[in-house]
mmCIF file of C-alpha atoms in Angstrom:
data_model
loop_
_atom_site.group_PDB
_atom_site.id
_atom_site.type_symbol
_atom_site.label_atom_id
_atom_site.label_comp_id
_atom_site.label_asym_id
_atom_site.label_seq_id
_atom_site.Cartn_x
_atom_site.Cartn_y
_atom_site.Cartn_z
ATOM 1 C CA MET A 1 29.795 -3.780 -2.644
ATOM 2 C CA ILE A 2 27.658 -4.788 0.375
ATOM 3 C CA GLU A 3 29.913 -2.865 2.774
ATOM 4 C CA GLU A 4 29.653 0.219 0.546
ATOM 5 C CA LEU A 5 25.870 -0.097 0.558
ATOM 6 C CA ILE A 6 25.886 -0.371 4.353
ATOM 7 C CA GLU A 7 27.847 2.867 4.634
ATOM 8 C CA VAL A 8 25.527 4.664 2.196
ATOM 9 C CA ALA A 9 22.441 3.424 4.060
ATOM 10 C CA ARG A 10 23.961 4.323 7.448
ATOM 11 C CA ALA A 11 24.678 7.875 6.277
ATOM 12 C CA ALA A 12 21.151 8.205 4.880
ATOM 13 C CA MET A 13 19.682 6.865 8.128
ATOM 14 C CA GLY A 14 21.452 9.695 9.937
ATOM 15 C CA ARG A 15 19.555 12.193 7.773
ATOM 16 C CA ALA A 16 16.108 10.691 8.437
ATOM 17 C CA TYR A 17 13.371 13.110 9.427
ATOM 18 C CA CYS A 18 11.234 11.155 11.874
ATOM 19 C CA PRO A 19 10.008 13.394 14.701
ATOM 20 C CA TYR A 20 6.841 11.312 15.198
ATOM 21 C CA SER A 21 7.938 7.668 15.097
ATOM 22 C CA LYS A 22 11.579 8.224 16.095
ATOM 23 C CA PHE A 23 12.275 5.263 13.760
ATOM 24 C CA HIS A 24 15.319 6.107 11.631
ATOM 25 C CA VAL A 25 15.699 4.227 8.345
ATOM 26 C CA GLY A 26 18.225 4.563 5.538
ATOM 27 C CA ALA A 27 18.359 2.742 2.223
ATOM 28 C CA ALA A 28 20.911 2.220 -0.527
ATOM 29 C CA LEU A 29 19.584 1.036 -3.896
ATOM 30 C CA GLU A 30 22.067 -0.399 -6.400
ATOM 31 C CA SER A 31 21.207 -0.173 -10.088
ATOM 32 C CA ALA A 32 22.170 -2.757 -12.688
ATOM 33 C CA ASP A 33 25.110 -0.573 -13.722
ATOM 34 C CA GLU A 34 26.270 -0.288 -10.068
ATOM 35 C CA ALA A 35 25.112 3.292 -9.457
ATOM 36 C CA VAL A 36 23.969 3.706 -5.858
ATOM 37 C CA PHE A 37 21.078 5.880 -4.689
ATOM 38 C CA SER A 38 20.350 6.654 -1.066
ATOM 39 C CA GLY A 39 17.145 7.451 0.709
ATOM 40 C CA CYS A 40 15.865 8.118 4.204
ATOM 41 C CA ASN A 41 12.416 8.195 5.700
ATOM 42 C CA VAL A 42 10.754 11.611 5.752
ATOM 43 C CA GLU A 43 7.727 11.863 8.007
ATOM 44 C CA ASN A 44 4.886 14.352 7.808
ATOM 45 C CA ALA A 45 2.348 15.518 10.382
ATOM 46 C CA SER A 46 -0.432 14.229 8.106
ATOM 47 C CA PHE A 47 1.178 10.738 8.303
ATOM 48 C CA GLY A 48 -0.161 9.831 4.848
ATOM 49 C CA GLY A 49 2.439 12.169 3.373
ATOM 50 C CA THR A 50 5.289 10.193 4.936
ATOM 51 C CA ILE A 51 7.707 8.478 2.559
ATOM 52 C CA CYS A 52 9.885 5.519 3.472
ATOM 53 C CA ALA A 53 13.632 5.322 2.867
ATOM 54 C CA GLU A 54 13.223 2.613 0.225
ATOM 55 C CA ARG A 55 10.824 4.693 -1.846
ATOM 56 C CA THR A 56 12.989 7.799 -1.465
ATOM 57 C CA ALA A 57 15.956 5.881 -2.923
ATOM 58 C CA LEU A 58 13.795 4.404 -5.682
ATOM 59 C CA VAL A 59 12.340 7.767 -6.701
ATOM 60 C CA SER A 60 15.847 9.282 -6.801
ATOM 61 C CA ALA A 61 17.099 6.444 -9.006
ATOM 62 C CA VAL A 62 14.168 6.685 -11.399
ATOM 63 C CA ALA A 63 14.540 10.473 -11.569
ATOM 64 C CA ALA A 64 18.178 9.883 -12.597
ATOM 65 C CA GLY A 65 17.033 7.598 -15.421
ATOM 66 C CA HIS A 66 17.558 4.148 -13.886
ATOM 67 C CA ARG A 67 14.975 1.398 -14.255
ATOM 68 C CA THR A 68 16.827 -1.857 -13.482
ATOM 69 C CA PHE A 69 18.104 -2.706 -10.016
ATOM 70 C CA ARG A 70 20.245 -5.419 -8.401
ATOM 71 C CA ARG A 71 19.687 -4.938 -4.705
ATOM 72 C CA ILE A 72 18.509 -2.653 -1.971
ATOM 73 C CA LEU A 73 20.048 -2.493 1.461
ATOM 74 C CA ILE A 74 17.940 -1.195 4.345
ATOM 75 C CA MET A 75 19.327 -0.150 7.702
ATOM 76 C CA SER A 76 17.326 0.955 10.712
ATOM 77 C CA ASP A 77 17.849 1.732 14.360
ATOM 78 C CA ALA A 78 15.723 -1.296 15.325
ATOM 79 C CA ASP A 79 17.772 -3.959 17.075
ATOM 80 C CA ASP A 80 16.910 -6.617 14.497
ATOM 81 C CA PRO A 81 16.720 -6.348 10.688
ATOM 82 C CA VAL A 82 13.331 -5.198 9.366
ATOM 83 C CA ALA A 83 11.681 -5.952 6.039
ATOM 84 C CA PRO A 84 10.263 -3.201 3.810
ATOM 85 C CA CYS A 85 6.635 -2.247 4.327
ATOM 86 C CA GLY A 86 4.006 -3.472 1.869
ATOM 87 C CA PHE A 87 3.846 -0.179 -0.002
ATOM 88 C CA CYS A 88 7.623 -0.210 -0.550
ATOM 89 C CA ARG A 89 7.482 -3.838 -1.688
ATOM 90 C CA GLN A 90 4.868 -2.926 -4.279
ATOM 91 C CA MET A 91 6.820 0.107 -5.508
ATOM 92 C CA LEU A 92 10.027 -1.925 -5.846
ATOM 93 C CA ALA A 93 8.151 -4.713 -7.671
ATOM 94 C CA GLU A 94 7.261 -2.232 -10.398
ATOM 95 C CA PHE A 95 10.889 -2.470 -11.524
ATOM 96 C CA GLY A 96 11.442 -6.211 -11.087
ATOM 97 C CA THR A 97 10.576 -8.851 -8.561
ATOM 98 C CA ASP A 98 13.975 -10.579 -8.502
ATOM 99 C CA LEU A 99 15.520 -7.736 -6.477
ATOM 100 C CA GLU A 100 17.800 -8.782 -3.611
ATOM 101 C CA VAL A 101 16.658 -7.171 -0.349
ATOM 102 C CA ILE A 102 19.194 -6.957 2.475
ATOM 103 C CA SER A 103 18.320 -5.579 5.899
ATOM 104 C CA VAL A 104 20.775 -4.678 8.660
ATOM 105 C CA GLY A 105 19.707 -4.054 12.243
ATOM 106 C CA ALA A 106 21.318 -1.767 14.807
ATOM 107 C CA LYS A 107 23.046 -4.727 16.466
ATOM 108 C CA GLY A 108 24.604 -5.757 13.132
ATOM 109 C CA GLY A 109 22.321 -8.685 12.335
ATOM 110 C CA ARG A 110 21.485 -9.226 8.664
ATOM 111 C CA ARG A 111 18.604 -10.781 6.754
ATOM 112 C CA THR A 112 18.457 -11.299 3.010
ATOM 113 C CA TRP A 113 15.449 -12.055 0.828
ATOM 114 C CA ARG A 114 14.411 -11.869 -2.802
ATOM 115 C CA LEU A 115 11.533 -9.494 -3.367
ATOM 116 C CA THR A 116 9.525 -12.451 -4.689
ATOM 117 C CA GLU A 117 9.734 -13.966 -1.174
ATOM 118 C CA LEU A 118 8.454 -10.771 0.429
ATOM 119 C CA LEU A 119 5.771 -10.136 -2.196
ATOM 120 C CA PRO A 120 4.703 -13.437 -3.757
ATOM 121 C CA GLU A 121 2.281 -13.197 -6.676
ATOM 122 C CA ALA A 122 3.080 -9.497 -7.066
ATOM 123 C CA PHE A 123 0.733 -7.325 -9.096
ATOM 124 C CA THR A 124 2.798 -5.573 -11.781
ATOM 125 C CA GLY A 125 2.284 -3.878 -15.128
ATOM 126 C CA ALA A 126 2.841 -7.250 -16.767
ATOM 127 C CA ASP A 127 -0.582 -8.238 -15.417
ATOM 128 C CA PHE A 128 -2.372 -5.807 -17.716
ATOM 129 C CA MET A 129 0.129 -4.434 -20.227
ATOM 130 C CA GLU A 130 1.262 -6.462 -23.222
ATOM 131 C CA ASP A 131 4.726 -4.886 -23.417
ATOM 132 C CA ALA A 132 5.483 -4.436 -19.695
#
C-alpha cells in the first residue's frame, strides 16, 4: 500500500499550484477502509488563502464521508522528507492523533512519525465535548 500511496502523492505533487513558493507538495490520505484521497498545495496571492496538500486531501476525504484514517503520505520536491506544517497537524488531529505520517523527499529518503509525535498534547474536540 505504501508504494501506491507514493504514486498517488507523486501525481498530486505534479498538479500543485505554487507560483509563489515554487514548493510542490502532494499528499495521499488512506482511510480506515483503504480508500485513498489525494491533495496538492494550492497557493493564493493573498497567502492566507493558500491550502496545503495534506489539508486538500483531508477535505476531499471528509467531503466523501470518511472520518477515520490510517496514514497520510506526503511527498515534496525538497531533497529531504518534510513534516506537515502546524496547521495541517492540527487539522489531521481532529480525526485522530494515532495517524501514521510518512514523508518522502525528492531524493527518495523517508521519515515516519505518529501524529502524536508531531503534535504532542494535541487540542481536540475531546478537550471540550463529552461525546467527541
